mmCIF file of C-alpha atoms in Angstrom:
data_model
loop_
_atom_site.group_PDB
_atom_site.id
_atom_site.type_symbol
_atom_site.label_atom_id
_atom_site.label_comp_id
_atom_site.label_asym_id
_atom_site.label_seq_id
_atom_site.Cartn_x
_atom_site.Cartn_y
_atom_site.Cartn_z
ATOM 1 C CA UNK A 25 -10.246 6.309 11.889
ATOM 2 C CA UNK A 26 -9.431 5.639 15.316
ATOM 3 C CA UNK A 27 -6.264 4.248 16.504
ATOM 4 C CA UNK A 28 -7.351 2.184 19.179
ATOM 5 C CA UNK A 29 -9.578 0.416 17.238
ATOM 6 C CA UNK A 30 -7.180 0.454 13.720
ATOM 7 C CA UNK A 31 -3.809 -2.098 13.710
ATOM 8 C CA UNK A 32 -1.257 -0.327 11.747
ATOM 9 C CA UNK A 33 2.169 -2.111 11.083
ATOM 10 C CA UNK A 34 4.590 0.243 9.821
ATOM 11 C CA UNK A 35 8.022 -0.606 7.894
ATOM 12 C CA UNK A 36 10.570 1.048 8.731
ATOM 13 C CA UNK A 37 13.916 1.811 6.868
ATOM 14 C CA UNK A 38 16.035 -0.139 9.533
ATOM 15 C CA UNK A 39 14.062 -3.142 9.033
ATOM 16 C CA UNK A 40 11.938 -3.415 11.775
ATOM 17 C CA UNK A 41 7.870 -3.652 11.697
ATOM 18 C CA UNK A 42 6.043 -1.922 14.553
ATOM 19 C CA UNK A 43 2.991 -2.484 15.650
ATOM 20 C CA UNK A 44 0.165 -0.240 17.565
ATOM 21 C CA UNK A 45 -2.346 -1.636 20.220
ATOM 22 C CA UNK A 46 -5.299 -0.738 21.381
ATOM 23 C CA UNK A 47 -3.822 1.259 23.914
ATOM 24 C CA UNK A 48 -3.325 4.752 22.556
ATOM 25 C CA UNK A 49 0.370 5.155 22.508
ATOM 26 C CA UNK A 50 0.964 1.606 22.582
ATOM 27 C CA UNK A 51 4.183 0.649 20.259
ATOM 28 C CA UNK A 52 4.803 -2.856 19.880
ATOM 29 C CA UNK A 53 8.168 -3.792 18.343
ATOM 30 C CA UNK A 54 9.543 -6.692 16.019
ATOM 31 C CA UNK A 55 12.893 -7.617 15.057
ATOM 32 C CA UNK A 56 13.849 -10.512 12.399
ATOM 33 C CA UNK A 57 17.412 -9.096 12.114
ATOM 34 C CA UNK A 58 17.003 -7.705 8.807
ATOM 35 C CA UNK A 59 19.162 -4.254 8.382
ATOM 36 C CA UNK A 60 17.705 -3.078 5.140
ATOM 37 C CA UNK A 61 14.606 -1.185 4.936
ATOM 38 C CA UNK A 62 11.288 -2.426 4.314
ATOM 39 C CA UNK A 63 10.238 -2.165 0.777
ATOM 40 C CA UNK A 64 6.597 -3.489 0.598
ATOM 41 C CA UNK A 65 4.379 -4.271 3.268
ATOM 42 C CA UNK A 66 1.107 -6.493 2.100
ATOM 43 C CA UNK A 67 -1.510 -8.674 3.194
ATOM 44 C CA UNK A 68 -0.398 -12.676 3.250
ATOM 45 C CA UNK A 69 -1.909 -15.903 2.046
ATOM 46 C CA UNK A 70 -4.203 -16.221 5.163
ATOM 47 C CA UNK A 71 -6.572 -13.522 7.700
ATOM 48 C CA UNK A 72 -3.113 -13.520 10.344
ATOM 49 C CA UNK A 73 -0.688 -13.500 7.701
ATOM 50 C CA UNK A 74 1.488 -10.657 6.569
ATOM 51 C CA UNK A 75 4.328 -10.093 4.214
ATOM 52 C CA UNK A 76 7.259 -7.858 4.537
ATOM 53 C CA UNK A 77 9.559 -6.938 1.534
ATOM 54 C CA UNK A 78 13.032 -5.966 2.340
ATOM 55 C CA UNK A 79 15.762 -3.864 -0.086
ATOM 56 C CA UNK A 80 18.195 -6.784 0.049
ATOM 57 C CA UNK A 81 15.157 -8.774 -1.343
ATOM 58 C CA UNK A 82 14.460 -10.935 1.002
ATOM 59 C CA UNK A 83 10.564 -11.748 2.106
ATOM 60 C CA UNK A 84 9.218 -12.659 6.024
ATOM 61 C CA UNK A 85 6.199 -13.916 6.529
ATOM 62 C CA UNK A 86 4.575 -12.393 9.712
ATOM 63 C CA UNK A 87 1.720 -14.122 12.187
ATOM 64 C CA UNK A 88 -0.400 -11.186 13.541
ATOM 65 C CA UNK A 89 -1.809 -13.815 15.594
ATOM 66 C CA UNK A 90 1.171 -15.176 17.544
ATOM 67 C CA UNK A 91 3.081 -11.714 17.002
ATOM 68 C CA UNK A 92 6.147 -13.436 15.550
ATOM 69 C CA UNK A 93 8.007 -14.201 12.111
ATOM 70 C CA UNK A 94 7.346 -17.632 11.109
ATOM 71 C CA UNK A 95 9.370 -18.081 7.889
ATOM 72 C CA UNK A 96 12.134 -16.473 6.007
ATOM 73 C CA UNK A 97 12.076 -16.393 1.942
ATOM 74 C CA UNK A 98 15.108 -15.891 0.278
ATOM 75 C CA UNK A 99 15.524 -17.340 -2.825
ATOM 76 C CA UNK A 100 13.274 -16.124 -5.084
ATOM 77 C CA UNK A 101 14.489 -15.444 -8.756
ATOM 78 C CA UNK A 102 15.609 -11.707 -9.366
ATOM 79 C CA UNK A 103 18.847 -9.792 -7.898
ATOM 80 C CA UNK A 104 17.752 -6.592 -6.657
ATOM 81 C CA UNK A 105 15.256 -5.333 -3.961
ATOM 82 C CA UNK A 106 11.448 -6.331 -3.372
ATOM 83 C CA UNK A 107 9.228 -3.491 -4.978
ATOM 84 C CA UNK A 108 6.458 -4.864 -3.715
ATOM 85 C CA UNK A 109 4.011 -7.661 -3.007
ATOM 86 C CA UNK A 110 0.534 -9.015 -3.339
ATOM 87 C CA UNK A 111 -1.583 -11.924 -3.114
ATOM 88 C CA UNK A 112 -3.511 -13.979 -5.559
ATOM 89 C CA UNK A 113 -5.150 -16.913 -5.194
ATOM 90 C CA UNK A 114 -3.129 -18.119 -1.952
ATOM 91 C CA UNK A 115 0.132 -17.642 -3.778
ATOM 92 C CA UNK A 116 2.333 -14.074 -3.181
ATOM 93 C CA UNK A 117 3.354 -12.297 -6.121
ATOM 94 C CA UNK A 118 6.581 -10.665 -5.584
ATOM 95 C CA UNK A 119 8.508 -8.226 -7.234
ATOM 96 C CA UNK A 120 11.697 -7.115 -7.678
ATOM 97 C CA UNK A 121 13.639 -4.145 -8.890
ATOM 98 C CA UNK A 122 15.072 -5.879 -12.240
ATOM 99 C CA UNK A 123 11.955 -6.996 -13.600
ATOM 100 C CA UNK A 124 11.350 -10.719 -12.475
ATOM 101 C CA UNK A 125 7.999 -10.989 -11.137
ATOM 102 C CA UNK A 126 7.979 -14.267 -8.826
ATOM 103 C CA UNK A 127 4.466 -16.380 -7.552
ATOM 104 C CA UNK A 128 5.188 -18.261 -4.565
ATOM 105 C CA UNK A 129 3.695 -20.448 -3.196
ATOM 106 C CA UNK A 130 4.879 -22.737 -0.663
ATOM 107 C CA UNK A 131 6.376 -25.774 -2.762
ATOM 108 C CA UNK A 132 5.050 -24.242 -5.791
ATOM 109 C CA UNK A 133 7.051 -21.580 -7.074
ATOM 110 C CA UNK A 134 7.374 -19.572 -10.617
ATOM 111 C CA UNK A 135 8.486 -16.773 -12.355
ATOM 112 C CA UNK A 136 8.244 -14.322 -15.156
ATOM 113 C CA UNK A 137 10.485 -11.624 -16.280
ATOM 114 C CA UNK A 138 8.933 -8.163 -17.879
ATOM 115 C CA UNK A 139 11.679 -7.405 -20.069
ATOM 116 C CA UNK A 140 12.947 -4.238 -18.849
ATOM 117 C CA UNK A 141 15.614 -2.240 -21.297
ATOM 118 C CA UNK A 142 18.878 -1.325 -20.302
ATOM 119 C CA UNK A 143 17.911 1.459 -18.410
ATOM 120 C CA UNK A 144 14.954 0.397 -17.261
ATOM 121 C CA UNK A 145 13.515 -0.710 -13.583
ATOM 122 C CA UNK A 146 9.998 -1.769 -11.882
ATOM 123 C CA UNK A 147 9.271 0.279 -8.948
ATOM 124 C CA UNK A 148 5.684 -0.386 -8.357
ATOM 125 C CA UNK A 149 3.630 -3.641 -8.343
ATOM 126 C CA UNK A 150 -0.280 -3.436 -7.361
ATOM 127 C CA UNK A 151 -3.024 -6.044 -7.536
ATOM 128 C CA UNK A 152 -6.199 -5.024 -9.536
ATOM 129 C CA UNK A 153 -8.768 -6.135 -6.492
ATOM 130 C CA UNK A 154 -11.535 -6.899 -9.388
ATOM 131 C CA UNK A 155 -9.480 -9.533 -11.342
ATOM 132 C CA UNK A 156 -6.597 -11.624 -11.335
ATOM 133 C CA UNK A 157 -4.431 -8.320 -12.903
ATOM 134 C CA UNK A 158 -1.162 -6.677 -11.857
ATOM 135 C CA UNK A 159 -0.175 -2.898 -12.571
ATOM 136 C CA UNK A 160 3.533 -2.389 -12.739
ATOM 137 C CA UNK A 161 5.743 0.696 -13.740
ATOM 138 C CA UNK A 162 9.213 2.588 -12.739
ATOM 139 C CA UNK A 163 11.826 4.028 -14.579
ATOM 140 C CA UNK A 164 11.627 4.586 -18.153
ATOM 141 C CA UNK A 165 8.664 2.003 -17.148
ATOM 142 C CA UNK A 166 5.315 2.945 -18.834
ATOM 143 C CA UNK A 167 2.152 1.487 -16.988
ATOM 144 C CA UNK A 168 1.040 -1.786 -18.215
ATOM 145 C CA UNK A 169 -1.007 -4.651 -16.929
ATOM 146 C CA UNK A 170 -0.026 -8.709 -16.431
ATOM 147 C CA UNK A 171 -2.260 -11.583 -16.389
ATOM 148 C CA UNK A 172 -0.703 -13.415 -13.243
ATOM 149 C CA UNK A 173 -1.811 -16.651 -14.535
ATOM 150 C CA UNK A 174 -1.110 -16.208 -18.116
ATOM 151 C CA UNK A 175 1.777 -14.158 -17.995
ATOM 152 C CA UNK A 176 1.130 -12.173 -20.679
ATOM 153 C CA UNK A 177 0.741 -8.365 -20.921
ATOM 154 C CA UNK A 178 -2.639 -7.246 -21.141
ATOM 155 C CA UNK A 179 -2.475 -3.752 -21.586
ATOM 156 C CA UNK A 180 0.416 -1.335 -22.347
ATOM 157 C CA UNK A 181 0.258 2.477 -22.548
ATOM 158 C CA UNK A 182 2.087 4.405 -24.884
ATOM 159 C CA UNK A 183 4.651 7.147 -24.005
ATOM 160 C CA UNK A 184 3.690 10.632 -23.191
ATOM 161 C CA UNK A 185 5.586 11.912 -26.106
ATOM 162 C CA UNK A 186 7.276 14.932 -26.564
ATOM 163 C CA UNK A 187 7.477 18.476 -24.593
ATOM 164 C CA UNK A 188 7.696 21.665 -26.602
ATOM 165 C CA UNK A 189 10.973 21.316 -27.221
ATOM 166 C CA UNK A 190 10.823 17.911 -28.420
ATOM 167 C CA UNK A 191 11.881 16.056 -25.692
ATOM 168 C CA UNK A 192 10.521 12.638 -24.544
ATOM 169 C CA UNK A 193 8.550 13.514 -21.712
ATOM 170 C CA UNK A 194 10.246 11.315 -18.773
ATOM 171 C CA UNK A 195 8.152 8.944 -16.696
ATOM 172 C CA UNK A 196 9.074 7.372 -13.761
ATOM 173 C CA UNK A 197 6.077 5.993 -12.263
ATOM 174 C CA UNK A 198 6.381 5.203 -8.025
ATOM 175 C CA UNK A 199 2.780 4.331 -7.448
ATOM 176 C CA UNK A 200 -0.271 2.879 -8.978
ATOM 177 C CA UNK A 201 -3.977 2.312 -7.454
ATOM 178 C CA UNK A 202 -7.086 0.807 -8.911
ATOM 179 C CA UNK A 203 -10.685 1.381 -7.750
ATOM 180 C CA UNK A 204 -12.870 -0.703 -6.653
ATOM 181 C CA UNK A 205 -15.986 -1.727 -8.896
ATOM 182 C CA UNK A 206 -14.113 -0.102 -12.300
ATOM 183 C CA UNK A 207 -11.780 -3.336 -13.412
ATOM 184 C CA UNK A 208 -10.799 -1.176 -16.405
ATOM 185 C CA UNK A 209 -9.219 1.517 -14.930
ATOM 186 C CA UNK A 210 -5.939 1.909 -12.970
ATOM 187 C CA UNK A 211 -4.083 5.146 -12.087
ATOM 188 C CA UNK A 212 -0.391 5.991 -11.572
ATOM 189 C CA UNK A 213 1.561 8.820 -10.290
ATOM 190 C CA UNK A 214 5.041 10.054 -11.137
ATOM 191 C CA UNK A 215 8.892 11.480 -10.002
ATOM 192 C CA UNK A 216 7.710 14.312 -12.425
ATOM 193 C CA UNK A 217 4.709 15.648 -10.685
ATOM 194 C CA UNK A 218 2.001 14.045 -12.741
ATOM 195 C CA UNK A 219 -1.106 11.698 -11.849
ATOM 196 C CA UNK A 220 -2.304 9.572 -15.008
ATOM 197 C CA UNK A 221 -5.745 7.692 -15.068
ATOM 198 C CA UNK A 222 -5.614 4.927 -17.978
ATOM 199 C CA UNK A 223 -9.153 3.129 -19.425
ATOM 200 C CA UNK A 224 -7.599 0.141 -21.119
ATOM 201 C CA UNK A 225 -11.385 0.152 -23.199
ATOM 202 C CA UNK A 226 -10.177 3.013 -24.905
ATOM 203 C CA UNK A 227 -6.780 3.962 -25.584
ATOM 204 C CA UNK A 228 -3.169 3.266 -24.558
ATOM 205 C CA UNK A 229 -2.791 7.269 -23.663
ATOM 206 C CA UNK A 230 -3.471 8.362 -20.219
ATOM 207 C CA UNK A 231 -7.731 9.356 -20.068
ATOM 208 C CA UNK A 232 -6.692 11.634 -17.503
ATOM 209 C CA UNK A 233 -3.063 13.427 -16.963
ATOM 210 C CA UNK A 234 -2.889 15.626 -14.004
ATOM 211 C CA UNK A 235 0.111 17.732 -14.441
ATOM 212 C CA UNK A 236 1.457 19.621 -10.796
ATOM 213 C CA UNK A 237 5.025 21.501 -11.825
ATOM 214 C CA UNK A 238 6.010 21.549 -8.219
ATOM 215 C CA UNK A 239 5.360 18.409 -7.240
ATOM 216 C CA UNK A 240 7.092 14.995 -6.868
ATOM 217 C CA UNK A 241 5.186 11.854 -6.157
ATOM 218 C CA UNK A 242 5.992 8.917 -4.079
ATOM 219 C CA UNK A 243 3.063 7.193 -3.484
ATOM 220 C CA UNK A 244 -0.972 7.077 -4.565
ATOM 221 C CA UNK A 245 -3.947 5.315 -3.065
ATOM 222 C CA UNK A 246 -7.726 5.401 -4.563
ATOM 223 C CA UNK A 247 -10.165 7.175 -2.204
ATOM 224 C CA UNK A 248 -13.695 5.895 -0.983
ATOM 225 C CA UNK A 249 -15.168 7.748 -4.113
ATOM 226 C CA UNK A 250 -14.967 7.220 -7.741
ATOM 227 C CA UNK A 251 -12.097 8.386 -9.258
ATOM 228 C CA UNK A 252 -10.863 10.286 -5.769
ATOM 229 C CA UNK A 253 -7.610 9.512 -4.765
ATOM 230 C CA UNK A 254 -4.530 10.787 -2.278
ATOM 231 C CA UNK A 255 -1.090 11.319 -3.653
ATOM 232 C CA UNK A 256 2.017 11.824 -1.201
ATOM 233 C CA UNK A 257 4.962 14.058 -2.323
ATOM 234 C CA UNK A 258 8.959 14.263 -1.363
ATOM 235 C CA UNK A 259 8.478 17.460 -0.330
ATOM 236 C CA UNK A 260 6.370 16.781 2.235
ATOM 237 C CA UNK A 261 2.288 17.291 1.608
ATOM 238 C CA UNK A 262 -0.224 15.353 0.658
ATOM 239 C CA UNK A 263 -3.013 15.819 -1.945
ATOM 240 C CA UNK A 264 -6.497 14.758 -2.231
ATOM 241 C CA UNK A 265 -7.474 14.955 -6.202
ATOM 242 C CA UNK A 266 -10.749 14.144 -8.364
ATOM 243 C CA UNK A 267 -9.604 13.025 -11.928
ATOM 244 C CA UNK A 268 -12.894 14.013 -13.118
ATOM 245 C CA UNK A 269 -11.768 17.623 -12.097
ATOM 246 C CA UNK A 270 -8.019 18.258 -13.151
ATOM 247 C CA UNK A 271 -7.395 22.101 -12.605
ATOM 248 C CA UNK A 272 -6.485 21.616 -8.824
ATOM 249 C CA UNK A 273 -6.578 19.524 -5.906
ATOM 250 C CA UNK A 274 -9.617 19.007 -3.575
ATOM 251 C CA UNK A 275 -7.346 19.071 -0.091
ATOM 252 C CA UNK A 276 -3.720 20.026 0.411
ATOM 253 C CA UNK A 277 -2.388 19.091 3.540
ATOM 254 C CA UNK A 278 0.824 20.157 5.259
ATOM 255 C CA UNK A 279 1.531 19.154 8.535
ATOM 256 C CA UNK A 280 4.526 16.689 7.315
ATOM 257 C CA UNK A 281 8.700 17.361 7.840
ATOM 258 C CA UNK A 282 9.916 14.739 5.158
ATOM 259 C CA UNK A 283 8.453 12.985 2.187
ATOM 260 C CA UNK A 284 5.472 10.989 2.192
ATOM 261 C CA UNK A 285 5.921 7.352 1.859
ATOM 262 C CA UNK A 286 2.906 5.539 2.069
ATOM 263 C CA UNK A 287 -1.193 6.430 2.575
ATOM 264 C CA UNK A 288 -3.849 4.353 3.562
ATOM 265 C CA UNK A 289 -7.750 5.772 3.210
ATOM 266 C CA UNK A 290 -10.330 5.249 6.214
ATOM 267 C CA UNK A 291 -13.250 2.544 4.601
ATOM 268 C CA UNK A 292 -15.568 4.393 6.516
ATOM 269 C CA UNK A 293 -15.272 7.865 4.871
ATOM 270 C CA UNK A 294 -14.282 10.261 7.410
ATOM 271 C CA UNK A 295 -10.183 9.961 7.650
ATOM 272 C CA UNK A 296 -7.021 9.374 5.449
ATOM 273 C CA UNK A 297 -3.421 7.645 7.373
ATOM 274 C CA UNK A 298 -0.297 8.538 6.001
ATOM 275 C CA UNK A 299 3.700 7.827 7.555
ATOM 276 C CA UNK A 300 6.517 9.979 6.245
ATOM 277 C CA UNK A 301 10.237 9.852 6.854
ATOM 278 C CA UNK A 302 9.688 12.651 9.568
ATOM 279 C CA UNK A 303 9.268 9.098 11.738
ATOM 280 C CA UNK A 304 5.513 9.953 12.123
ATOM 281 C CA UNK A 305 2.095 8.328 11.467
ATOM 282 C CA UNK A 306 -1.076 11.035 10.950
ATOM 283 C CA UNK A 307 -4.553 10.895 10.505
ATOM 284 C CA UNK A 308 -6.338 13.356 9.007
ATOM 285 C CA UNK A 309 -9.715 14.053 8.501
ATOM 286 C CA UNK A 310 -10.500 14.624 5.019
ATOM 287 C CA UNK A 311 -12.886 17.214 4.695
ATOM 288 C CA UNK A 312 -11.946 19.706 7.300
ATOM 289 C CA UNK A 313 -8.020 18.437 6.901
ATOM 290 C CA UNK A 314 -7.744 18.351 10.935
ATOM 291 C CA UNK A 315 -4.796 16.926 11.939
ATOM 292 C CA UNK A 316 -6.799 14.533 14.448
ATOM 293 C CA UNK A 317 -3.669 11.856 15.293
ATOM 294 C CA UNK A 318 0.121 12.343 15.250
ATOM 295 C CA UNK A 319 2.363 9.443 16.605
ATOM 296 C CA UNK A 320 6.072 10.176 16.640
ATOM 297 C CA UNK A 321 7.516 6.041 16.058
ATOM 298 C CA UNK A 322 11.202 6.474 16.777
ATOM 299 C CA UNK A 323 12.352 5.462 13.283
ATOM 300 C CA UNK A 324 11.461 6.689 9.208
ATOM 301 C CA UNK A 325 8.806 4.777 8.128
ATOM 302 C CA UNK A 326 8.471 3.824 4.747
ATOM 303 C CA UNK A 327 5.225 1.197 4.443
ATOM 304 C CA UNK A 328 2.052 0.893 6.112
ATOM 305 C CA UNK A 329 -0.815 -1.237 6.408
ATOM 306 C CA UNK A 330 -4.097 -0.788 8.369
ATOM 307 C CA UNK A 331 -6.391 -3.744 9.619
ATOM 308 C CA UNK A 332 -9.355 -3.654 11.928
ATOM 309 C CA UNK A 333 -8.569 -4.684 15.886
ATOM 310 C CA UNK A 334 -11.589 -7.232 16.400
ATOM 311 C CA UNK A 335 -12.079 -7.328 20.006
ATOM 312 C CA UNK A 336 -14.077 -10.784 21.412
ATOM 313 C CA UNK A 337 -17.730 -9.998 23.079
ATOM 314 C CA UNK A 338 -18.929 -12.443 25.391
ATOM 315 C CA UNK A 339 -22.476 -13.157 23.949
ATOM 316 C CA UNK A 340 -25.894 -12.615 25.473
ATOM 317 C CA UNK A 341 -25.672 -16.198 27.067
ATOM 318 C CA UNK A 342 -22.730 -16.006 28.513
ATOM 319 C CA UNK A 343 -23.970 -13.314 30.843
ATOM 320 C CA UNK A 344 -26.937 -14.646 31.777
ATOM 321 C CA UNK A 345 -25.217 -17.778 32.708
ATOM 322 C CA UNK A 346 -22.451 -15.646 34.891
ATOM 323 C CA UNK A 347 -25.228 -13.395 36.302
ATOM 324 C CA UNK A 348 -26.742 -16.773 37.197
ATOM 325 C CA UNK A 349 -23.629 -18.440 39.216
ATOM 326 C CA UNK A 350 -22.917 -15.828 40.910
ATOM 327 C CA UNK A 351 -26.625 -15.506 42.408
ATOM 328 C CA UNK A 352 -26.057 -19.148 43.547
ATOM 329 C CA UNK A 353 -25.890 -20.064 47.434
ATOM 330 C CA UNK A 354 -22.314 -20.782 48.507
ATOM 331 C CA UNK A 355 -22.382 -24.173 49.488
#
């Protein structure tokens, strides 16, 4: 993963988005004068669209194109903070901390609550890439899946039931992946160290529960492999973990001062981004776990997202043409 040729826009907890160039330690920044941090950071409606989630749950809508905001949305149903956001078929599905799931778009707009109990909360919203299904979870907030245009839940797992002393085993999910090609599966991790791998064919228990005592998860993303994917941690390292292998992790890497808030995984194989509250963005490679990039960005960043920086080629014809004109006899 190269930076110069990689976009990353980065959320930070002051509000602002940043932006690198091309130019190695190139910073753009953008202010909409939002104060609260940003909560989810997504792909928009359209190829130069993005959307930005805030904690007083607010939405901006971003033009990577012109580089500015281009329109505020702020009354979408729900009282609490945007957990995150996705899109499906041109409309944004946004959700909030309470429950209420909203599906904007433009003059059309709708909603749908999940029902939370009393002490209950959604903390993670992610769009199943092979269908028209949402994961959520959070607090007391067992994984389940949502048909967006049905609004109905399609799959719910069951608790983890009890320890050894008979206690519910808590669950308070943070972040949820699915991988590409397997519409069936879907994988969360939790505040209570464990990764769980569900197979909605099957069962409503987790397939697959990775268990790490020490450990407390903030965020998950699938890998370029089946059934690979990176967890981040509050205490500051990352893992790389095969759910077809459970006993331990592939990768464990280090290099980070505060928790890990958000990881993105190179398309091409090699590297794996990742931002942490220590205000910096790394690259890693994955096999060797070389720290190969390390950009210090000022501020605690809490979301990122990574899109290719298409640079325009002047085409075979166009040089011939200026090779041409300038071998021309000045008149």
């Amino acid at each position: 993963m190269d930076i110069t040729n990689t976009q990353f826009y980065l959320g930070t907890a002051r509000g602002v988005l940043l932006c690198t160039t091309d130019k190695a330690n190139d910073v753009k920044v953008f202010k909409n004068g939002e104060k609260t941090e940003v909560t989810a950071l997504a792909n928009g409606r359209h190829e130069n669209e993005i959307a930005l989630g805030y904690g007083n749950g607010n939405v901006d809508i971003f033009d990577t194109k012109r580089r500015c905001f281009t329109k505020k949305i702020d009354n979408l149903e729900g009282s609490e903070s945007i957990t995150g956001i996705c899109h499906i078929n041109q409309s944004l599905v946004v959700a909030k901390h309470d429950g209420v799931i909203n599906i904007w778009r433009d003059k059309l707009r709708d909603f749908f609550s999940i029902n939370l109990n009393e002490n209950s909360t959604l903390d993670a919203i992610e769009h199943n890439q092979n269908n028209k299904i949402v994961g959520t979870g959070g607090e007391a907030n067992d994984f389940k899946t949502w048909n967006i245009e049905t609004k109905q839940c399609v799959f719910k797992a069951k608790s983890l039931g009890h320890d050894h002393l008979q206690l519910p085993i808590p669950t308070s999910i943070t972040g949820i992946c699915f991988f590409n090609g397997a519409e069936n599966l879907g994988a969360c991790c939790t505040a209570q160290g464990r990764v769980l791998l569900y197979d909605d064919r099957t069962q409503r228990k987790p397939v697959v529960n990775y268990f790490y005592e020490k450990a407390s998860y903030s965020t998950i993303s699938s890998s370029f492999n089946d059934l690979q994917l990176f967890v981040g941690n509050t205490k500051g390292y990352m893992q790389w973990l095969d759910l077809r292998c459970t006993t331990k992790s592939l990768k464990t890497y280090t290099n980070f001062r505060g928790a890990v808030t958000d990881i993105a995984c190179d398309s091409v194989k090699s590297s794996v981004a990742s931002v942490s509250l220590d205000r910096h963005l790394r690259i890693h490679k994955i096999e060797s776990k070389e720290l190969i990039r390390e950009l210090y960005m000022k501020q605690s960043l809490s979301k990122m997202l990574i899109q290719p920086i298409i640079k325009e080629e002047s085409s075979e014809e166009d040089d011939e043409f200026e090779t041409l004109f300038n071998e021309m006899e000045h008149v």
